[in-house]
Tab-separated table of C-alpha atoms and ligand atoms in Angstrom:
chain	number	residue	atom	x	y	z
A	30	MET	CA	0.000	0.000	0.000
A	31	MET	CA	1.316	3.446	-0.928
A	32	ILE	CA	1.908	5.569	2.178
A	33	VAL	CA	2.391	9.331	2.114
A	34	PRO	CA	4.714	10.409	4.938
A	35	PRO	CA	4.539	13.831	6.643
A	36	GLY	CA	5.926	16.453	4.282
A	37	GLY	CA	4.177	14.847	1.319
A	38	THR	CA	1.527	16.650	-0.692
A	39	ILE	CA	-2.177	15.836	-0.553
A	40	GLY	CA	-4.128	16.928	-3.615
A	41	ILE	CA	-7.727	17.935	-3.016
A	42	LEU	CA	-10.159	18.255	-5.895
A	43	GLY	CA	-12.697	20.936	-4.979
A	44	GLY	CA	-12.356	24.258	-3.197
A	45	GLY	CA	-15.414	24.548	-0.934
A	46	GLN	CA	-15.742	24.390	2.836
A	47	LEU	CA	-15.191	20.627	2.925
A	48	GLY	CA	-11.923	21.096	1.052
A	49	ARG	CA	-10.997	23.859	3.480
A	50	MET	CA	-11.560	21.636	6.522
A	51	LEU	CA	-9.760	18.714	4.836
A	52	ALA	CA	-6.813	21.008	4.073
A	53	THR	CA	-6.648	22.189	7.679
A	54	ALA	CA	-6.684	18.594	8.946
A	55	ALA	CA	-3.926	17.669	6.480
A	56	ALA	CA	-1.783	20.592	7.613
A	57	GLU	CA	-2.127	19.365	11.217
A	58	LEU	CA	-0.476	16.106	10.165
A	59	GLY	CA	2.428	17.875	8.480
A	60	PHE	CA	1.254	17.613	4.883
A	61	ASP	CA	1.245	20.284	2.224
A	62	VAL	CA	-2.058	20.664	0.420
A	63	HIS	CA	-2.577	21.423	-3.240
A	64	VAL	CA	-6.151	22.347	-4.147
A	65	PHE	CA	-7.574	22.050	-7.659
A	66	THR	CA	-10.719	24.098	-8.218
A	67	PRO	CA	-12.319	26.147	-10.986
A	68	GLU	CA	-13.233	28.797	-8.418
A	69	SER	CA	-10.850	31.692	-7.754
A	70	ASP	CA	-10.530	32.883	-4.141
A	71	SER	CA	-12.148	29.658	-2.888
A	72	PRO	CA	-12.547	28.780	0.826
A	73	ALA	CA	-10.063	25.868	0.526
A	74	ALA	CA	-7.450	27.789	-1.477
A	75	ARG	CA	-7.109	30.337	1.292
A	76	VAL	CA	-5.746	27.686	3.702
A	77	ALA	CA	-3.779	25.577	1.222
A	78	ALA	CA	-0.076	25.687	0.320
A	79	ARG	CA	-0.831	25.662	-3.413
A	80	THR	CA	-3.858	26.028	-5.651
A	81	THR	CA	-4.521	25.362	-9.292
A	82	VAL	CA	-7.473	27.364	-10.590
A	83	ALA	CA	-8.621	25.577	-13.733
A	84	SER	CA	-11.698	23.876	-15.073
A	85	TYR	CA	-12.300	20.154	-14.522
A	86	ASP	CA	-11.977	19.579	-18.277
A	87	ASP	CA	-8.543	21.219	-18.530
A	88	ALA	CA	-6.494	18.082	-19.272
A	89	ALA	CA	-3.105	19.827	-19.114
A	90	ALA	CA	-3.866	21.431	-15.731
A	91	LEU	CA	-5.177	18.122	-14.340
A	92	ALA	CA	-2.067	16.246	-15.511
A	93	ALA	CA	0.236	18.879	-13.987
A	94	PHE	CA	-1.740	18.641	-10.726
A	95	ALA	CA	-1.437	14.829	-10.755
A	96	ALA	CA	2.335	15.150	-11.165
A	97	ALA	CA	2.617	17.654	-8.301
A	98	VAL	CA	0.835	15.633	-5.582
A	99	ASP	CA	1.350	12.268	-3.857
A	100	VAL	CA	-2.330	11.342	-3.686
A	101	VAL	CA	-5.600	12.908	-4.829
A	102	THR	CA	-8.693	13.012	-2.669
A	103	PHE	CA	-12.022	14.742	-3.228
A	104	GLU	CA	-14.403	17.058	-1.440
A	105	PHE	CA	-17.388	16.415	-3.724
A	106	GLU	CA	-18.844	13.490	-5.634
A	107	SER	CA	-19.948	15.071	-8.884
A	108	VAL	CA	-16.374	14.830	-10.155
A	109	PRO	CA	-16.597	14.556	-13.949
A	110	HIS	CA	-15.747	11.020	-15.017
A	111	ARG	CA	-13.243	12.300	-17.586
A	112	ALA	CA	-11.397	14.421	-14.979
A	113	ALA	CA	-10.837	11.358	-12.780
A	114	GLU	CA	-9.680	9.401	-15.838
A	115	ILE	CA	-7.155	12.074	-16.795
A	116	LEU	CA	-5.774	12.107	-13.245
A	117	ARG	CA	-5.424	8.329	-13.265
A	118	GLU	CA	-3.803	8.270	-16.695
A	119	ALA	CA	-1.331	10.885	-15.441
A	120	GLY	CA	-0.312	8.444	-12.714
A	121	ALA	CA	-2.200	9.901	-9.733
A	122	VAL	CA	-3.286	7.627	-6.888
A	123	LEU	CA	-6.985	8.373	-6.280
A	124	ARG	CA	-8.389	7.754	-2.796
A	125	PRO	CA	-11.285	7.168	-2.922
A	126	GLN	CA	-11.168	5.627	-6.369
A	127	ALA	CA	-13.563	7.419	-8.711
A	128	SER	CA	-15.749	4.343	-9.359
A	129	ALA	CA	-17.643	4.996	-6.104
A	130	PHE	CA	-18.930	8.286	-7.488
A	131	ALA	CA	-20.913	6.651	-10.278
A	132	VAL	CA	-23.163	4.881	-7.757
A	133	ALA	CA	-23.642	7.932	-5.544
A	134	ARG	CA	-24.352	10.276	-8.438
A	135	ASN	CA	-27.549	8.598	-9.583
A	136	ARG	CA	-30.343	8.049	-7.071
A	137	LEU	CA	-31.649	4.999	-8.937
A	138	ALA	CA	-28.232	3.330	-9.030
A	139	GLU	CA	-27.718	4.261	-5.399
A	140	LYS	CA	-30.985	2.741	-4.187
A	141	ARG	CA	-30.474	-0.420	-6.265
A	142	PHE	CA	-27.016	-0.696	-4.769
A	143	PHE	CA	-28.392	-0.242	-1.247
A	144	ASN	CA	-30.850	-3.084	-1.845
A	145	ALA	CA	-28.101	-5.288	-3.323
A	146	VAL	CA	-26.015	-4.975	-0.139
A	147	GLY	CA	-29.016	-5.651	2.112
A	148	ILE	CA	-30.074	-2.083	2.956
A	149	GLU	CA	-33.825	-1.605	2.718
A	150	THR	CA	-35.120	1.563	1.032
A	151	ALA	CA	-38.473	3.255	0.499
A	152	ALA	CA	-40.288	1.745	-2.496
A	153	PHE	CA	-38.928	3.501	-5.603
A	154	ALA	CA	-39.193	3.399	-9.374
A	155	PRO	CA	-37.894	5.307	-12.367
A	156	ILE	CA	-40.597	7.678	-13.578
A	157	GLY	CA	-41.367	9.591	-16.757
A	158	ALA	CA	-44.450	10.730	-18.660
A	159	GLU	CA	-44.771	7.259	-20.281
A	160	THR	CA	-44.089	5.238	-17.148
A	161	LEU	CA	-46.249	7.313	-14.796
A	162	ASP	CA	-48.997	4.747	-14.188
A	163	LEU	CA	-46.552	1.894	-13.716
A	164	ALA	CA	-44.457	3.928	-11.289
A	165	LEU	CA	-47.456	5.125	-9.282
A	166	ALA	CA	-48.723	1.556	-9.025
A	167	ALA	CA	-45.318	0.431	-7.706
A	168	VAL	CA	-44.840	3.218	-5.182
A	169	GLY	CA	-48.266	4.602	-4.232
A	170	LEU	CA	-49.185	8.083	-3.019
A	171	PRO	CA	-48.131	10.345	-1.400
A	172	ALA	CA	-44.674	10.199	-2.915
A	173	ILE	CA	-41.626	12.289	-3.684
A	174	ILE	CA	-40.366	12.771	-7.218
A	175	LYS	CA	-36.690	13.681	-7.455
A	176	THR	CA	-34.236	14.278	-10.229
A	177	ALA	CA	-32.092	11.133	-10.332
A	178	GLU	CA	-28.945	13.187	-10.866
A	179	ASP	CA	-27.642	16.590	-9.797
A	180	GLY	CA	-30.080	17.077	-6.910
A	181	TYR	CA	-28.711	18.302	-3.592
A	182	ASP	CA	-29.899	20.107	-0.474
A	183	GLY	CA	-33.554	19.462	-1.318
A	184	LYS	CA	-33.262	20.953	-4.819
A	185	GLY	CA	-34.902	19.071	-7.680
A	186	GLN	CA	-37.654	17.460	-5.583
A	187	ALA	CA	-41.437	17.623	-5.394
A	188	ARG	CA	-43.841	16.016	-2.957
A	189	VAL	CA	-46.911	14.757	-4.803
A	190	ALA	CA	-50.277	13.562	-3.491
A	191	SER	CA	-52.151	12.929	-6.766
A	192	ARG	CA	-51.650	11.817	-10.356
A	193	GLU	CA	-52.085	15.429	-11.523
A	194	GLU	CA	-49.410	16.664	-9.147
A	195	ALA	CA	-47.108	13.890	-10.355
A	196	GLU	CA	-47.668	14.973	-13.980
A	197	ALA	CA	-46.887	18.581	-13.099
A	198	ALA	CA	-43.743	17.551	-11.183
A	199	ILE	CA	-42.501	15.468	-14.124
A	200	ALA	CA	-43.031	18.416	-16.451
A	201	ARG	CA	-41.168	20.731	-14.064
A	202	LEU	CA	-38.282	18.449	-13.015
A	203	GLY	CA	-37.694	16.671	-16.347
A	204	PRO	CA	-36.487	16.030	-18.980
A	205	GLY	CA	-33.541	14.350	-17.190
A	206	PRO	CA	-34.007	10.965	-15.472
A	207	LEU	CA	-36.413	11.062	-12.508
A	208	ILE	CA	-37.127	8.776	-9.583
A	209	ILE	CA	-40.297	8.460	-7.535
A	210	GLU	CA	-40.096	7.299	-3.920
A	211	ALA	CA	-42.818	6.424	-1.442
A	212	PHE	CA	-43.179	9.207	1.107
A	213	CYS	CA	-41.838	7.881	4.429
A	214	GLN	CA	-43.441	8.892	7.711
A	215	PHE	CA	-40.159	8.405	9.486
A	216	GLU	CA	-39.617	8.869	13.190
A	217	ARG	CA	-36.263	10.545	12.678
A	218	GLU	CA	-33.372	10.854	10.266
A	219	ILE	CA	-29.904	9.636	11.162
A	220	SER	CA	-26.595	9.389	9.387
A	221	ILE	CA	-23.413	7.457	9.896
A	222	VAL	CA	-20.019	8.771	8.907
A	223	ALA	CA	-17.390	6.051	8.553
A	224	ALA	CA	-13.919	5.531	7.163
A	225	ARG	CA	-12.261	2.580	5.460
A	226	GLY	CA	-8.590	2.093	4.710
A	227	GLU	CA	-7.058	0.421	1.677
A	228	ASP	CA	-6.202	-2.497	3.993
A	229	GLY	CA	-9.926	-2.952	4.780
A	230	ALA	CA	-9.800	-1.365	8.268
A	231	PHE	CA	-13.209	0.102	9.138
A	232	VAL	CA	-14.065	2.698	11.776
A	233	ALA	CA	-17.269	4.667	12.293
A	234	PHE	CA	-18.638	7.522	14.342
A	235	GLU	CA	-21.832	7.076	16.312
A	236	PRO	CA	-24.932	7.967	14.308
A	237	GLY	CA	-25.978	11.615	14.323
A	238	GLU	CA	-29.630	12.640	14.325
A	239	ASN	CA	-30.352	15.185	11.629
A	240	ARG	CA	-32.997	17.821	11.180
A	241	HIS	CA	-33.518	19.368	7.785
A	242	GLU	CA	-35.245	22.629	6.936
A	243	ALA	CA	-36.376	23.142	3.358
A	244	GLY	CA	-34.248	20.136	2.377
A	245	ILE	CA	-31.029	21.592	3.876
A	246	LEU	CA	-29.417	20.116	6.983
A	247	SER	CA	-29.988	22.519	9.861
A	248	THR	CA	-28.861	20.583	12.964
A	249	THR	CA	-27.195	17.333	13.937
A	250	ILE	CA	-27.385	16.044	17.504
A	251	VAL	CA	-25.216	13.286	18.932
A	252	PRO	CA	-26.064	10.890	20.384
A	253	ALA	CA	-29.076	10.233	18.164
A	254	ARG	CA	-32.198	9.209	20.090
A	255	ILE	CA	-32.142	5.616	18.874
A	256	SER	CA	-31.611	2.221	20.463
A	257	PRO	CA	-28.180	0.566	20.510
A	258	GLU	CA	-29.640	-2.123	18.206
A	259	ILE	CA	-30.586	0.394	15.532
A	260	ALA	CA	-27.194	2.085	15.852
A	261	ALA	CA	-25.447	-1.276	15.444
A	262	LYS	CA	-27.590	-2.149	12.432
A	263	ALA	CA	-26.803	1.176	10.730
A	264	ARG	CA	-23.106	0.670	11.368
A	265	ALA	CA	-23.210	-2.868	9.937
A	266	HIS	CA	-25.023	-1.581	6.833
A	267	VAL	CA	-22.373	1.067	6.234
A	268	SER	CA	-19.560	-1.418	6.748
A	269	ALA	CA	-21.114	-3.811	4.213
A	270	LEU	CA	-21.617	-1.009	1.721
A	271	MET	CA	-18.030	0.257	1.980
A	272	GLU	CA	-16.708	-3.278	1.718
A	273	ALA	CA	-18.756	-3.900	-1.440
A	274	LEU	CA	-17.316	-0.728	-3.001
A	275	ALA	CA	-13.776	-1.539	-1.750
A	276	TYR	CA	-13.985	2.098	-0.711
A	277	VAL	CA	-11.007	4.065	0.616
A	278	GLY	CA	-11.789	7.205	2.591
A	279	VAL	CA	-14.730	8.698	4.466
A	280	LEU	CA	-18.292	8.062	3.394
A	281	ALA	CA	-21.656	8.977	4.927
A	282	VAL	CA	-25.020	7.237	4.656
A	283	GLU	CA	-28.338	8.847	5.587
A	284	PHE	CA	-31.141	6.648	6.895
A	285	PHE	CA	-34.778	7.112	7.842
A	286	VAL	CA	-35.681	5.429	11.149
A	287	MET	CA	-39.238	4.152	10.844
A	288	PRO	CA	-41.642	3.873	13.805
A	289	ASP	CA	-41.411	0.057	13.636
A	290	GLY	CA	-37.608	0.209	13.926
A	291	ARG	CA	-36.842	-0.433	10.262
A	292	LEU	CA	-33.932	1.488	8.784
A	293	LEU	CA	-34.375	2.759	5.243
A	294	GLY	CA	-31.336	3.971	3.316
A	295	ASN	CA	-31.968	7.387	1.755
A	296	GLU	CA	-28.681	8.437	0.236
A	297	MET	CA	-24.946	8.204	0.540
A	298	ALA	CA	-22.176	10.733	0.111
A	299	PRO	CA	-18.722	9.419	-0.847
A	300	ARG	CA	-16.964	12.147	1.113
A	301	VAL	CA	-16.885	13.917	4.445
A	302	HIS	CA	-20.392	15.014	5.363
A	303	ASN	CA	-22.059	18.007	6.984
A	304	SER	CA	-23.581	15.743	9.658
A	305	GLY	CA	-20.035	14.777	10.703
A	306	HIS	CA	-18.770	18.290	11.394
A	307	TRP	CA	-19.255	17.826	15.168
A	308	THR	CA	-16.328	15.391	15.139
A	309	GLN	CA	-13.878	18.319	14.912
A	310	ASP	CA	-14.759	19.387	18.437
A	311	ALA	CA	-16.031	16.387	20.363
A	312	ALA	CA	-14.161	13.333	19.114
A	313	SER	CA	-10.646	11.952	19.419
A	314	VAL	CA	-10.234	12.162	15.645
A	315	SER	CA	-12.293	14.171	13.158
A	316	GLN	CA	-13.918	12.961	9.960
A	317	PHE	CA	-11.526	15.275	8.084
A	318	GLU	CA	-8.447	13.743	9.670
A	319	LEU	CA	-9.786	10.238	8.940
A	320	GLN	CA	-10.210	11.134	5.280
A	321	ILE	CA	-6.650	12.483	5.096
A	322	ARG	CA	-5.311	9.435	6.960
A	323	ALA	CA	-7.118	7.041	4.613
A	324	ALA	CA	-5.817	8.982	1.595
A	325	ALA	CA	-2.278	8.912	2.969
A	326	GLY	CA	-2.433	5.217	3.885
A	327	TRP	CA	-2.085	5.919	7.599
A	328	PRO	CA	-3.752	3.872	10.365
A	329	LEU	CA	-7.369	4.739	11.164
A	330	PRO	CA	-7.946	5.106	14.913
A	331	ALA	CA	-11.445	4.237	16.184
A	332	PRO	CA	-13.049	7.540	17.178
A	333	GLU	CA	-14.095	8.225	20.765
A	334	ARG	CA	-16.648	10.913	21.590
A	335	PHE	CA	-15.967	13.263	24.512
A	336	ALA	CA	-19.231	15.191	24.815
A	337	ASP	CA	-22.841	15.295	23.747
A	338	VAL	CA	-23.168	17.821	20.958
A	339	GLU	CA	-25.454	19.819	18.763
A	340	MET	CA	-24.044	21.043	15.461
A	341	ARG	CA	-25.926	23.962	13.902
A	342	ASN	CA	-25.377	25.102	10.369
A	343	LEU	CA	-25.041	28.828	9.851
A	344	LEU	CA	-26.915	29.435	6.623
A	345	GLY	CA	-26.931	32.748	4.769
A	346	GLU	CA	-27.575	35.622	7.159
A	347	ASP	CA	-27.084	33.303	10.213
A	348	ALA	CA	-23.389	34.056	9.719
A	349	ALA	CA	-24.072	37.375	11.460
A	350	LEU	CA	-24.641	35.387	14.695
A	351	TRP	CA	-20.901	34.834	14.988
A	352	ARG	CA	-20.584	37.461	17.747
A	353	SER	CA	-22.882	35.691	20.185
A	354	PHE	CA	-21.349	32.269	19.476
A	355	ALA	CA	-17.871	33.742	19.814
A	356	ALA	CA	-18.790	34.825	23.355
A	357	ASP	CA	-20.190	31.416	24.352
A	358	PRO	CA	-17.622	29.165	26.058
A	359	LYS	CA	-19.596	26.030	25.068
A	360	ALA	CA	-19.705	26.978	21.405
A	361	ARG	CA	-17.006	26.089	18.878
A	362	LEU	CA	-17.353	28.340	15.876
A	363	HIS	CA	-16.270	27.446	12.336
A	364	LEU	CA	-16.591	29.971	9.526
A	365	TYR	CA	-15.784	29.131	5.937
A	366	GLY	CA	-14.504	32.519	4.772
A	367	LYS	CA	-17.140	32.846	2.045
A	368	ARG	CA	-17.257	36.404	0.787
A	369	GLU	CA	-20.999	36.640	0.267
A	370	ALA	CA	-23.881	35.433	2.493
A	371	ARG	CA	-26.542	34.365	0.012
A	372	THR	CA	-29.795	32.885	1.380
A	373	GLY	CA	-29.399	29.203	2.247
A	374	ARG	CA	-25.656	29.246	1.545
A	375	LYS	CA	-23.553	27.279	4.030
A	376	MET	CA	-21.442	30.011	5.663
A	377	GLY	CA	-20.231	28.130	8.713
A	378	HIS	CA	-21.331	25.950	11.579
A	379	VAL	CA	-21.181	25.951	15.322
A	380	THR	CA	-20.734	22.940	17.586
A	381	LEU	CA	-22.458	23.348	20.945
A	382	LEU	CA	-20.913	21.117	23.588
A	383	LYS	CA	-23.773	19.897	25.758
A	384	ALA	CA	-22.177	17.811	28.469
A	385	THR	CA	-18.953	16.062	29.145
A	386	LYS	CA	-19.445	12.318	29.164
A	387	ASP	CA	-18.338	10.536	32.306
A	388	ARG	CA	-15.167	8.839	31.300
A	389	GLU	CA	-13.726	5.793	32.912
A	390	VAL	CA	-10.375	6.586	34.509
A	391	ARG	CA	-7.891	3.787	34.020
B	427	AMP	P1	-32.530	13.966	-0.139
B	427	AMP	O1	-32.061	14.998	-1.096
B	427	AMP	O2	-32.944	12.690	-0.762
B	427	AMP	O3	-31.567	13.753	0.996
B	427	AMP	O4	-33.831	14.592	0.562
B	427	AMP	C1	-33.758	15.732	1.402
B	427	AMP	C2	-34.698	15.540	2.585
B	427	AMP	O5	-36.044	15.397	2.123
B	427	AMP	C3	-34.426	14.273	3.398
B	427	AMP	O6	-33.384	14.457	4.309
B	427	AMP	C4	-35.790	14.077	4.058
B	427	AMP	O7	-35.983	14.986	5.122
B	427	AMP	C5	-36.755	14.457	2.929
B	427	AMP	N1	-37.082	13.251	2.144
B	427	AMP	C6	-36.394	12.776	1.087
B	427	AMP	N2	-36.935	11.650	0.602
B	427	AMP	C7	-38.008	11.360	1.380
B	427	AMP	C8	-38.982	10.311	1.395
B	427	AMP	N3	-38.966	9.311	0.504
B	427	AMP	N4	-39.932	10.362	2.364
B	427	AMP	C9	-39.963	11.390	3.264
B	427	AMP	N5	-39.088	12.397	3.294
B	427	AMP	C10	-38.108	12.415	2.373
């Protein structure tokens, strides 16, 4: 297995806040970071040793980047297939390997994959104007129609309660591939963030309980209010899924917890995840450090949690709350350095430490 020692260079594709927090974690371990992003003045570039600003279809820039780094990792999953291919052809080691993105990028492929590795999902079907009746018969109403690709943070979705509403949603969300899912009256939403090494080592954080507003994550609390059995089942699901993908790096899976205790897989993200941000402040190792360790071929320590936490996203104008959080000794503030606070834009987050867990003294 290729190991990158301290002093080596970690390449990060993507310049957003996840890249910024990955870069900071890498710097803590003595690495240099080289960011590749089409965005000038990006959040990640401002904490990295080097940045290439070029488009993801700039073959020459990608090849030069591949030659300048020891390993390439990613902060987002919609990496163009061709960009990953160019990096590989130029001799870059990709961790995770780009094949995992294909599954995560398409909601149909993702749900079929979940089912194939034993993770139950809401009933789902591909849907289009011609397949409407078939799809409705398979899934029932109410339901949610989503774009199968390119949807994020609740964008590209419509809740439908009738055939007419389904027709209107197809007209609005199409013409790309669409999926219809049964609407789940879940008890709560949880997610697991886990890491896997190239040697097959697997570690996971405890599940977080997530609340969304308008499709965007607003808070994560840990521990989630679920039984140890459900937590263990979610962990086993994620382990099986990462094993099946031979995945290297950090990956998150979101589940719906149903009133009868069933766990339904909703989606996965082959990267560090917003619901894992609390790990920076209340765990022995953060999700960002685990991703860098997996990329560098370092050992993956099992994370321990030190406190109960609530992570709150600071969206858009919430960023102005920084003064009150800055004065709160139980609040750990993280701001992403974005220049402009547009509505709904992720500007930062704050981790509120709720209580220190009693720890066994040995
Ligand atoms: P997604 O983009 O699939 O993560 O959806 C965003 C949010 O919409 C989820 O976190 C849920 O709160 C809600 N949602 C998505 N799919 C369903 C579903 N099938 N049933 C009920 N709520 C859903």
